[in-house]
XYZ file of C-alpha atoms in Angstrom:
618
model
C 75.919 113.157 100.676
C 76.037 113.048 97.057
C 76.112 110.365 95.424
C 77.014 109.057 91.582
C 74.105 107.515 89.920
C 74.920 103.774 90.307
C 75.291 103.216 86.614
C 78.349 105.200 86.356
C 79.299 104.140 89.760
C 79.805 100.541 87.987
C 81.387 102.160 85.098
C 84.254 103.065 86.773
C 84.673 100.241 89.084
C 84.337 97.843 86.019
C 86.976 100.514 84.319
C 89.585 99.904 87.238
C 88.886 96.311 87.212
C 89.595 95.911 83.574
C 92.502 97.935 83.806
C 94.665 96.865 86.414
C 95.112 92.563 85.249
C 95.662 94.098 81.739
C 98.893 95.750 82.549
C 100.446 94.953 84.866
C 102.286 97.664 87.523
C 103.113 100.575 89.060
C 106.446 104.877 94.540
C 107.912 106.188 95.729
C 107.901 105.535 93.464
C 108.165 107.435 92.901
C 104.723 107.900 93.774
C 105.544 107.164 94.433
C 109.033 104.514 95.356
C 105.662 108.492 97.885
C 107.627 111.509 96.658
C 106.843 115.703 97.567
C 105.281 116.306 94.368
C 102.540 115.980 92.783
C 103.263 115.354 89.082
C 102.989 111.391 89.904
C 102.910 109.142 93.112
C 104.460 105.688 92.241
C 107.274 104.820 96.228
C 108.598 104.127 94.973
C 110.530 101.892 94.926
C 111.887 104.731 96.585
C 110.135 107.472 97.932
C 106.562 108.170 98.926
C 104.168 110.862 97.874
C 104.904 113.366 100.917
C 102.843 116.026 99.192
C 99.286 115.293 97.228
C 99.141 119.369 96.365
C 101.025 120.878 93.322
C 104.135 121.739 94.503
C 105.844 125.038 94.240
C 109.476 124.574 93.941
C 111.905 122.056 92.447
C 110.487 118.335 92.643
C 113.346 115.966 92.881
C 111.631 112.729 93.409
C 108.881 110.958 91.782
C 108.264 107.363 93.309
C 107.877 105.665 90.225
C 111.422 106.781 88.887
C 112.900 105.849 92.400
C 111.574 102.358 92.112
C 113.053 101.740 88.670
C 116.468 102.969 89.350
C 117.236 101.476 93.108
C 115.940 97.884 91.438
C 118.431 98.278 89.035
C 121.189 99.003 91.623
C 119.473 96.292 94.104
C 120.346 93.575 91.100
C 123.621 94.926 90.618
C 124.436 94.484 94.273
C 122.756 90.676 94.510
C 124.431 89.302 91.736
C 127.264 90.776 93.090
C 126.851 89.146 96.221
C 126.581 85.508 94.716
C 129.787 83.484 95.279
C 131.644 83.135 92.630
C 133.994 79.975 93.797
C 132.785 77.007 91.777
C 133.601 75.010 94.774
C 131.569 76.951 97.256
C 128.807 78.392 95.255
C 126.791 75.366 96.681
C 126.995 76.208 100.409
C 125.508 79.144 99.625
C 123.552 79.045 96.204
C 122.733 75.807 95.142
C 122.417 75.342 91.109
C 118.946 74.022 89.963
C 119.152 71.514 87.425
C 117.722 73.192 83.928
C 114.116 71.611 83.841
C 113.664 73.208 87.780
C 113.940 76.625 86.022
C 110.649 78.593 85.545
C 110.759 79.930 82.713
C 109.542 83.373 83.141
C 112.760 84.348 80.827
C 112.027 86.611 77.215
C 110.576 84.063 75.021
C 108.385 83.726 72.405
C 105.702 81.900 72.002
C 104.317 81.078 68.551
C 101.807 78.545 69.366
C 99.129 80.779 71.510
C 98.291 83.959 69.055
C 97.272 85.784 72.182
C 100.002 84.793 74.226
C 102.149 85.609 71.438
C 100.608 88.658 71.249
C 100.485 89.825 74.789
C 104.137 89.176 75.140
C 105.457 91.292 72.189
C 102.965 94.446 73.217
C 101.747 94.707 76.879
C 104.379 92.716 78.391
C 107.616 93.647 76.279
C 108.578 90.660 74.924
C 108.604 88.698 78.655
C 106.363 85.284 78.378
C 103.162 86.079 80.594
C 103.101 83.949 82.608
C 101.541 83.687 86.157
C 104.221 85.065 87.828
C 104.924 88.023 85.466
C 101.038 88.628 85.371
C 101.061 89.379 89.332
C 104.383 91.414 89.311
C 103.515 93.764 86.791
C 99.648 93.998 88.592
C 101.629 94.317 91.860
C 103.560 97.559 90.470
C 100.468 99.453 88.469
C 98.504 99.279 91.514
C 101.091 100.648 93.373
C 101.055 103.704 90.843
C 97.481 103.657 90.772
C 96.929 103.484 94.270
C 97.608 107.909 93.437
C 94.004 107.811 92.867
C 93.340 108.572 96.179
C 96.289 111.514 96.791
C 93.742 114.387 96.384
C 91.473 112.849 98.099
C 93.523 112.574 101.329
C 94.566 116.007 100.735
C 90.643 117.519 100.270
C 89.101 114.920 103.383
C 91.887 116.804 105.701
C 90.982 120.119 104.304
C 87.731 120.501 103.766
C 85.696 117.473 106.283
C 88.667 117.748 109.119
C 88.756 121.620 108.280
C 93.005 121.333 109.065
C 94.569 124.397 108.260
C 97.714 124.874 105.665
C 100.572 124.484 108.915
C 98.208 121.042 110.178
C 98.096 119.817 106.654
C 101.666 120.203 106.168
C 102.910 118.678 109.201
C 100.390 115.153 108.811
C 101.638 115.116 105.184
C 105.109 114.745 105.983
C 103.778 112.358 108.716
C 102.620 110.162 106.364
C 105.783 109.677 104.683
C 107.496 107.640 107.694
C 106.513 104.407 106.726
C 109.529 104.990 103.633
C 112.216 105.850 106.161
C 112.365 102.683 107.414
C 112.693 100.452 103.927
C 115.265 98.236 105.300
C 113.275 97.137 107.840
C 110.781 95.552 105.750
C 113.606 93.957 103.502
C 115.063 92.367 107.174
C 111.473 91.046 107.998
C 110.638 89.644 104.368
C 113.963 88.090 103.993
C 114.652 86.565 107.765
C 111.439 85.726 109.257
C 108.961 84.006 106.607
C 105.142 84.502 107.172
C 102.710 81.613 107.424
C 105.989 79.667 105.138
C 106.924 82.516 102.687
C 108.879 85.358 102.364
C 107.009 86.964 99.781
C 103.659 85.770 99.007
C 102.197 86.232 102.508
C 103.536 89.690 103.501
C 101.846 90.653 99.971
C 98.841 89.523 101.030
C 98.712 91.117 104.118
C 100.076 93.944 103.274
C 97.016 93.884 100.590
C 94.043 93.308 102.953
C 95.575 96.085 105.838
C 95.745 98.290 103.201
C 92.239 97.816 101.851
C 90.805 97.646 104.750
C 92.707 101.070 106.103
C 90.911 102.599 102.687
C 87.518 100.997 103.055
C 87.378 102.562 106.785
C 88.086 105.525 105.605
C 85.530 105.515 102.755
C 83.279 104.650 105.474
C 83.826 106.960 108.235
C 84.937 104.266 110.497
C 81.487 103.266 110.335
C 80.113 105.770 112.273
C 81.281 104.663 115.176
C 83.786 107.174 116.122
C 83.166 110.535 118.255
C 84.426 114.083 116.237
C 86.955 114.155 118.101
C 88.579 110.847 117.026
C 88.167 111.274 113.728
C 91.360 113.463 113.190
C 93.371 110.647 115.338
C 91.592 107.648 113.429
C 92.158 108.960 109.577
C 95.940 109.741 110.662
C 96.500 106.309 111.654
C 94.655 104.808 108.682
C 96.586 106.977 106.127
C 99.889 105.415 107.970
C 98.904 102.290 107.803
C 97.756 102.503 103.813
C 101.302 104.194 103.617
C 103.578 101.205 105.044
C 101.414 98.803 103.171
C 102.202 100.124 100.210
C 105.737 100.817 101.318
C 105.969 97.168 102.528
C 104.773 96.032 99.254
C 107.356 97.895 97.283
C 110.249 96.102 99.405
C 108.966 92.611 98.487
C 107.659 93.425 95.117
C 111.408 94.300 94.351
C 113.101 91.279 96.396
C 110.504 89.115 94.222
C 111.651 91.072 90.718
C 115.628 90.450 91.813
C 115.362 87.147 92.622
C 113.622 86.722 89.392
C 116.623 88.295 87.763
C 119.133 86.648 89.607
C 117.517 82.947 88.884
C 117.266 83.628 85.351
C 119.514 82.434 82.270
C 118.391 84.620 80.215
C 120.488 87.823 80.466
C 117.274 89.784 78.076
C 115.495 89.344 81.210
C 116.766 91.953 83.147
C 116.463 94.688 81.182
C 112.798 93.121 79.895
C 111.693 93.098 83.473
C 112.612 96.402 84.567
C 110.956 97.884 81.716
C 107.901 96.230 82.517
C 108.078 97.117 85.903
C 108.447 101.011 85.257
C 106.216 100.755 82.462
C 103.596 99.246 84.560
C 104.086 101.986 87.553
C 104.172 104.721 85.212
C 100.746 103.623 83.339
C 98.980 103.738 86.749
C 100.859 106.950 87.667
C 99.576 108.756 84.890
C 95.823 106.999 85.085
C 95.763 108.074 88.483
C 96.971 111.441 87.894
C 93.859 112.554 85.930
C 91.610 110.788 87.506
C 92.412 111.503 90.953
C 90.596 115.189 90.723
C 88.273 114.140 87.913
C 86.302 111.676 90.718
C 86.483 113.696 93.312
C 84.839 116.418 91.270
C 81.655 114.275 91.099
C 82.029 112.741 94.391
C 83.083 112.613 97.938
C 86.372 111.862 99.529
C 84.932 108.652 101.098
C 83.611 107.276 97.456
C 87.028 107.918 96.188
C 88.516 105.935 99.177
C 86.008 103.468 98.694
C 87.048 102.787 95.121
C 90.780 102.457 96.219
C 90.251 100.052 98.505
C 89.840 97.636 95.002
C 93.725 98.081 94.516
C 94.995 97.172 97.504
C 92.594 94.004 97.822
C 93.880 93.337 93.836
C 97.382 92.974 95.231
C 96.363 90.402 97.389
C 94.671 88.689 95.448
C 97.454 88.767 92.237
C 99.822 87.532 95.157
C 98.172 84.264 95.247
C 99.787 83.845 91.541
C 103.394 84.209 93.065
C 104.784 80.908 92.540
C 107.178 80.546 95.354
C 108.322 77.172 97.489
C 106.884 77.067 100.694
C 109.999 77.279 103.866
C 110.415 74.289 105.589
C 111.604 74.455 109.364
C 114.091 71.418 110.300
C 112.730 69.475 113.249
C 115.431 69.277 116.724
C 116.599 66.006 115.476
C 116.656 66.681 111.279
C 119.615 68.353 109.991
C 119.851 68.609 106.364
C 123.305 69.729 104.850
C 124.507 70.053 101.130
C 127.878 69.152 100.676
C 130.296 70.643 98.276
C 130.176 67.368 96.223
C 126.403 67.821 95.575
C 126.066 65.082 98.156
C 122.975 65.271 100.658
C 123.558 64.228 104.203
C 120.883 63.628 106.519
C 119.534 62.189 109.303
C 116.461 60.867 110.805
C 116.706 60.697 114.024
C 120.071 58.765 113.740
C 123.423 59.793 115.793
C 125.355 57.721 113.743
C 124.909 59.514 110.258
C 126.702 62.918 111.217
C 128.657 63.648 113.738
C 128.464 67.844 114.605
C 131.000 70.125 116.806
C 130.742 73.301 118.095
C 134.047 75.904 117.141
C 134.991 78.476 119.684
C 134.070 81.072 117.235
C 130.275 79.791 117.150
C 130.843 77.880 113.859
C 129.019 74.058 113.277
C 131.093 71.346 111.519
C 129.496 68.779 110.568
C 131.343 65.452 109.244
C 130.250 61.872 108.179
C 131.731 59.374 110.054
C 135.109 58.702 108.977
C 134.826 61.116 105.422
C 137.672 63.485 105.328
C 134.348 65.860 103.757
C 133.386 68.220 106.287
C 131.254 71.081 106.079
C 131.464 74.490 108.276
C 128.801 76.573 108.545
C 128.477 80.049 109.784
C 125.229 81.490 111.718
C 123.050 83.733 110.794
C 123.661 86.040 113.582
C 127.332 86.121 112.732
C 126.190 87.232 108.835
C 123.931 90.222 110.166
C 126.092 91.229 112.409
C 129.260 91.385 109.796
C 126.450 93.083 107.486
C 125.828 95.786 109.743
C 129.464 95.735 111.325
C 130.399 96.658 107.599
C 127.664 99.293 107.052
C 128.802 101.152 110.216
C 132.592 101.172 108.461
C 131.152 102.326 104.668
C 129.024 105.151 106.477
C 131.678 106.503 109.060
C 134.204 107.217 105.761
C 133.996 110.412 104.803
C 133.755 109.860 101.162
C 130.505 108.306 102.233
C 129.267 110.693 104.863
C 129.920 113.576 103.735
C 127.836 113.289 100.409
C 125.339 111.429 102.263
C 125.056 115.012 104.389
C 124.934 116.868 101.577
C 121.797 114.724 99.828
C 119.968 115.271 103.467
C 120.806 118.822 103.580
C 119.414 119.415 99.774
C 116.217 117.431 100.454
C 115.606 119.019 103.917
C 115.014 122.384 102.725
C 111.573 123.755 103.745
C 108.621 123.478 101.168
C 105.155 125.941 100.873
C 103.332 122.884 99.254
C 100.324 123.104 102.010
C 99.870 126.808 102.306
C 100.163 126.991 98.343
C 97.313 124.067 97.967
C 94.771 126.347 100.003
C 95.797 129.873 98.245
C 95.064 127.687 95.004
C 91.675 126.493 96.058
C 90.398 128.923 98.217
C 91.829 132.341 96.340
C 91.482 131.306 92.840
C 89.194 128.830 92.799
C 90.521 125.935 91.452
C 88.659 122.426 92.079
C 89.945 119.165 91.931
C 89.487 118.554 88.690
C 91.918 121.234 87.380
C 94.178 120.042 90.219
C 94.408 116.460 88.469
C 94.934 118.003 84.965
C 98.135 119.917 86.358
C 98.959 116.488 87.908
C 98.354 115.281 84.634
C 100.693 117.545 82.914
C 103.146 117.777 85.198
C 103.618 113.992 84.922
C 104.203 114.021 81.607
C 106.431 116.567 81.819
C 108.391 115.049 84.526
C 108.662 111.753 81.398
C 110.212 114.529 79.470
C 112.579 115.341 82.239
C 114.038 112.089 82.565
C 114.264 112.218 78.330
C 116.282 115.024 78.236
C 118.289 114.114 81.213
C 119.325 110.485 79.514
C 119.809 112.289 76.304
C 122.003 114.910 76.904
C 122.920 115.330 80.861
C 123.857 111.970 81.957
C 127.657 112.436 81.086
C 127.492 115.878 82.994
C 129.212 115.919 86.311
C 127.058 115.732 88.709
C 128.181 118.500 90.899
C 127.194 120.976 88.023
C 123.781 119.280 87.420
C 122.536 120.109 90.969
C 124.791 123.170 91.215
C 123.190 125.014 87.930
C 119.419 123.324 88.850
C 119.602 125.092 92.035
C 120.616 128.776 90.605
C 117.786 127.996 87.835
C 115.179 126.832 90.157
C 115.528 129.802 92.332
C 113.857 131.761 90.084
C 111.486 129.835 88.361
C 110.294 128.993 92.108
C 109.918 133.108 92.380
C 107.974 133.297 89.898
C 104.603 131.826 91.555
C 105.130 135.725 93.484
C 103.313 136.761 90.303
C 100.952 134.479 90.522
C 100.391 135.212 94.498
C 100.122 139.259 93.707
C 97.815 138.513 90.957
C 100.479 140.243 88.601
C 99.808 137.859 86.185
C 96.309 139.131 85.267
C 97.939 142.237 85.138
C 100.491 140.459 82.030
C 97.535 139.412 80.524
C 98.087 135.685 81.826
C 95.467 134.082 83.218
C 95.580 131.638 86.429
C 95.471 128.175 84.977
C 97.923 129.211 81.840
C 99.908 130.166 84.533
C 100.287 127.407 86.584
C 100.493 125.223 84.004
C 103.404 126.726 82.400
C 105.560 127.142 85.901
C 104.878 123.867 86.778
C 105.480 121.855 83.468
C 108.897 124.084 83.964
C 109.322 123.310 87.501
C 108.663 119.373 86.824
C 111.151 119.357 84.024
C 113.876 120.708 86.021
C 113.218 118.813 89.122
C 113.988 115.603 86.991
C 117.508 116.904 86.133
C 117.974 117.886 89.946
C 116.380 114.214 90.917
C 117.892 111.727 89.100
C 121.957 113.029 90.004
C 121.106 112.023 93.214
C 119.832 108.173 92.618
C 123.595 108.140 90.165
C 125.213 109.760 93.368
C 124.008 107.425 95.950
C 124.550 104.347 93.815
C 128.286 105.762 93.695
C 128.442 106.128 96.960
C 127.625 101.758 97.861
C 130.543 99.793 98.292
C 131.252 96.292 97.210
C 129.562 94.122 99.534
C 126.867 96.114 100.987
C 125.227 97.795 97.768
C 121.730 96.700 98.590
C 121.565 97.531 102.257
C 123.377 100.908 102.042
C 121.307 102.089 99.117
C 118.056 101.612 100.847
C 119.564 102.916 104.141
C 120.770 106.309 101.889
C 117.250 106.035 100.272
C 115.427 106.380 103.724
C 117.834 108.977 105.006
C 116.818 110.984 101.947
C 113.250 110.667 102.484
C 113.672 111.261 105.975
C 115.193 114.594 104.825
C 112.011 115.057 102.717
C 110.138 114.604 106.454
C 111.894 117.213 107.575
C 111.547 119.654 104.854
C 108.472 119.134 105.400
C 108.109 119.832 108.847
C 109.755 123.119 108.621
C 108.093 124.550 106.142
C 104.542 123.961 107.993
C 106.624 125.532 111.330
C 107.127 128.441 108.481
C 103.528 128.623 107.924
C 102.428 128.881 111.533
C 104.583 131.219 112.417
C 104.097 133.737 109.838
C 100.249 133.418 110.144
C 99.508 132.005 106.768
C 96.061 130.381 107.631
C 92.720 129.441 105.012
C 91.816 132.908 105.141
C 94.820 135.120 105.501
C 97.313 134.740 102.845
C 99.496 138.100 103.400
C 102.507 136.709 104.471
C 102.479 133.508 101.722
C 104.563 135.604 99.711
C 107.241 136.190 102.469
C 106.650 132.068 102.686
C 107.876 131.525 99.401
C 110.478 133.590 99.067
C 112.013 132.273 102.516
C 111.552 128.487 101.404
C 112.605 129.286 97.536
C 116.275 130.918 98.942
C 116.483 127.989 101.443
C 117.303 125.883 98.240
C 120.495 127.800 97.849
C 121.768 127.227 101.213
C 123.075 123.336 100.590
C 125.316 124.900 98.005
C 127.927 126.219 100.440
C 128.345 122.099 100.751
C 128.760 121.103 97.349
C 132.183 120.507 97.843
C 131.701 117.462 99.737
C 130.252 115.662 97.011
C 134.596 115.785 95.740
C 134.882 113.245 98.328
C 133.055 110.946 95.889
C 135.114 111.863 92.837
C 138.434 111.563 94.840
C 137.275 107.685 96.126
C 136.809 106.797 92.343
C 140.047 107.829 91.407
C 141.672 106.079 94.259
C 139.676 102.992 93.929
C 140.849 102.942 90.030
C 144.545 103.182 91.670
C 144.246 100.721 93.376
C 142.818 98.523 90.462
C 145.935 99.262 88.489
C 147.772 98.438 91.320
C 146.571 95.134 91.447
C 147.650 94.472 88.022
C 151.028 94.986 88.357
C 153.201 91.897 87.795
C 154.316 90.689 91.569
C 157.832 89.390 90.195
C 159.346 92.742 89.199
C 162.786 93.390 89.332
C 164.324 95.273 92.907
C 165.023 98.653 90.143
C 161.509 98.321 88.481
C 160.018 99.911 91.799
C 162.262 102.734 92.450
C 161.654 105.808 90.643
């Protein structure tokens, strides 16, 4: 096994080490929020890296752009949900009085130089304070945590010797942990761990995933036959996928309730931006650096480094300032009263006097007070939450564009049988894979440029209708490649690649981000949060499946490590696939047509009620 000299071994430990407290975080996502590509793995907040291999055709979702945009919607919708009734808003959210705040809000702070001056540059003009230290840690590792994407891709291909169809159909496996998202909102917010509902699902999530990586780096110690080792690396590549998809969840419950505490309306916006920024910066460290290390060393030393993030994460968490959850003993109850009054008792009968409603509600009175206080269960608030899910998803304005967004990201993809034509036919190491990684994640920045700049008034049945018909072709194009036509142009290999897929990322950013404006149209009031994530996880579900098929594709036509004859058929079958969810594009009128009868309705509403009997006849 070889082995770095130990000197630079430290180097680049002590080079992680410095880099991740410094700024902060962050996958999907997207890597992440785990996406298909390969330009940048961030889950974000959104979607998962389902493919650690440059991809071939259009890449709609980078994790770290996923996790930027659904927080923004996810604040939207909680603020939303606060009550809004002065009289009730302390049933439900009690006010803190103004020296409870922590003030985490945009500030400035003139008496520390380096505070001062950490604020203003790393942190964009947010105080630094404990909290915002470990949030912004808590999203770059989550982008940096891409170090190890090649890695996983080269220990499957090269020390498990999996073939292109085998490596295609575990890479899509390892994107399930980000189908079930709401899940791991549920757990965090209803069932505290060890007291808290952030803090210590952090921290575990932290040390499982560290120790998934360290195993790996390892080889389970030795301990394992051959023949376990392709079921034992599966499972820890799952588990270091939920933990950082679990991590995500909370790491964005933590940054809205952050928001939602806050005075300071700068906050928002200040947050956010440190959040992305922080993904991002470890998205594009890990990009490089990802084939740069494994050029000079094994898979395992590269797991073996990444098993520092992780453990960083739970560490940071410790910073998290957060009350600990107090469970009510059988004969405590503890009720705040509209008036700001506390009633409680001790063990006394005689303080409150409770009844049960036939519709499961508690009232609770004191004595002979006329102030009572009626308080729903939980189970009645779930269930209502899910009862109105079922009715947003079953209209068709909802459905319908929800089908199309599956049917667009389910198309099949040649990522695996293009990774081993690249390495094994051309020659390319991991080094030049991390440079088009590289590249392709700053080209994907550029995307999202243009696409604010110029596209973001466009409808956007046009955007993904036009991406499509321009993809097609662009996708084609890696047929020259594949034929070695190219050479024949007078372009070499690597100029080539580099140029399709700076093209290719570009493009898949003005395909991508439609979608995140399309599903946020499609939440209604009152379950933003939970349908969002629920159309998020259908969508990377669809990426699954994609997935799936196209390593079907590559069985059945043969495509194999050695034999590459039929890649070409490959691509051209999963390249025209694209086209297919265009027959559907009409669907996505159902969401124009609810907009304009929502804004009827609005107008409606604002029509004096004492009109004349003529006024309404036309």
């Amino acid at each position: 096994m070889k082995m770095l000299p130990m000197r630079k071994l430290f180097s680049l430990l002590l080079l992680l080490l410095l880099i991740a407290p410094s700024d902060g975080f962050t996958s999907h996502t997207p890597a992440l929020r785990t996406c298909s590509t390969t330009s940048i793995s961030i889950s974000s907040r959104q979607r998962p890296s389902a493919s650690p291999i440059i991809t071939r055709r259009i890449q709609r979702q980078p994790l770290f752009l996923l996790c930027s945009t659904v927080k923004d919607d996810e604040i939207t919708s909680t603020e939303s949900s606060l009550p809004t009734d002065p009289d009730n808003a302390a049933l439900v959210a009690p006010q803190k009085d103004q020296e409870d705040v922590p003030e985490d809000d945009v500030s400035s702070n003139d008496d520390n130089p380096l505070s001062f001056f950490l604020q203003n540059t790393i942190f964009l003009g947010i105080a630094p304070t404990p909290d915002i230290v470990a949030i912004a840690t808590i999203y770059f590792v989550e982008g940096a945590l891409g170090l190890a994407r090649l890695a996983q891709t080269f220990l499957l291909k090269d020390e498990l010797h999996l073939g292109p169809a085998e490596l295609s159909a575990l890479t899509g496996l390892f994107v399930l942990p980000w189908t079930i998202k709401p899940l791991y909102g549920f757990l965090s917010d209803g069932f505290p761990l060890f007291g808290y509902k952030r803090r210590s699902y952090l921290v575990v999530a932290g040390l499982l995933g560290c120790a998934s990586y360290t195993a790996l780096g390892h080889d389970f110690g030795g301990l394992l036959a051959p023949d376990q080792m392709i079921p034992a690396t599966v499972a820890s590549l799952m588990i270091s996928s939920g933990c950082i998809a679990f991590s995500d969840v909370v790491a964005d419950g933590i940054v809205v309730q952050k928001t939602r505490d806050s005075d300071d309306p700068a906050l928002a916006g200040g947050l956010q931006s440190l959040c992305w920024s922080s993904a991002a910066f470890g998205g594009l460290l890990s990009a490089y650096y990802s084939g740069s290390l494994l050029q000079v060393m094994k898979p395992q030393d590269v797991f073996q480094i990444t098993a520092i993030l992780p453990f960083l994460v739970a560490c940071i968490s410790l910073l998290i300032q957060e009350e600990r959850q107090q469970q009510p003993k059988d004969d405590e109850i503890v009720v705040e009263m509209v008036n700001n009054e506390i009633l409680t008792t001790n063990g006394s009968e005689d303080s409150l006097t409770t009844s049960t409603t036939t519709n499961g509600d508690l009232t609770i009175s004191n004595g002979d007070s006329a102030t009572a206080l009626v308080a729903t269960t939980d189970d009645d608030g779930v269930k209502g939450q899910i009862q109105a899910l079922w009715d947003a998803i079953r209209q068709p304005s909802i459905w319908k564009p929800t089908l199309f967004l599956f049917l667009w990201q389910s198309t099949p993809t040649s990522d695996g049988a293009f990774l081993f034509f690249m390495t094994d036919e051309l020659g390319f190491g991991p080094e030049f894979l991390g440079r088009v990684r590289l590249v392709t994640a700053g080209a994907s920045l550029v995307g999202v440029w243009l696409y604010n700049r110029f596209l973001k008034t466009v409808p956007i049945k046009d955007i993904l209708f036009w991406s499509s018909i321009v993809a097609t072709p662009l996708g084609l194009s890696s047929l020259l490649l594949i034929t070695h036509a190219n050479r024949e142009l007078g372009i070499p290999d690597a100029a080539f690649v580099f140029g399709d897929d700076v093209a290719l990322a570009v493009l898949g950013e003005f395909a991508f981000l439609p979608t995140l404006v399309l599903a946020a149209r499609l939440c209604p009031p009152g379950v933003e949060a939970v349908l969002f994530a629920t159309l998020m996880s259908i969508y990377n579900g669809a990426g699954t499946v994609g997935t799936e098929v196209g390593a079907l594709l590559t069985k059945a036509l043969g495509v194999t490590e050695s034999n590459f004859d039929n890649l070409g058929l490959l691509t051209i079958i999963c390249n025209l696939s694209s086209l297919y969810p265009l027959f559907f594009i009409g669907w996505l009128d159902e969401v124009g047509a609810a907009s304009e009868q929502e804004e009827e309705e609005e107008e409606a509403a604002q029509v004096p009620q004492a009109l004349p009997d003529d006024s309404t006849k036309v």
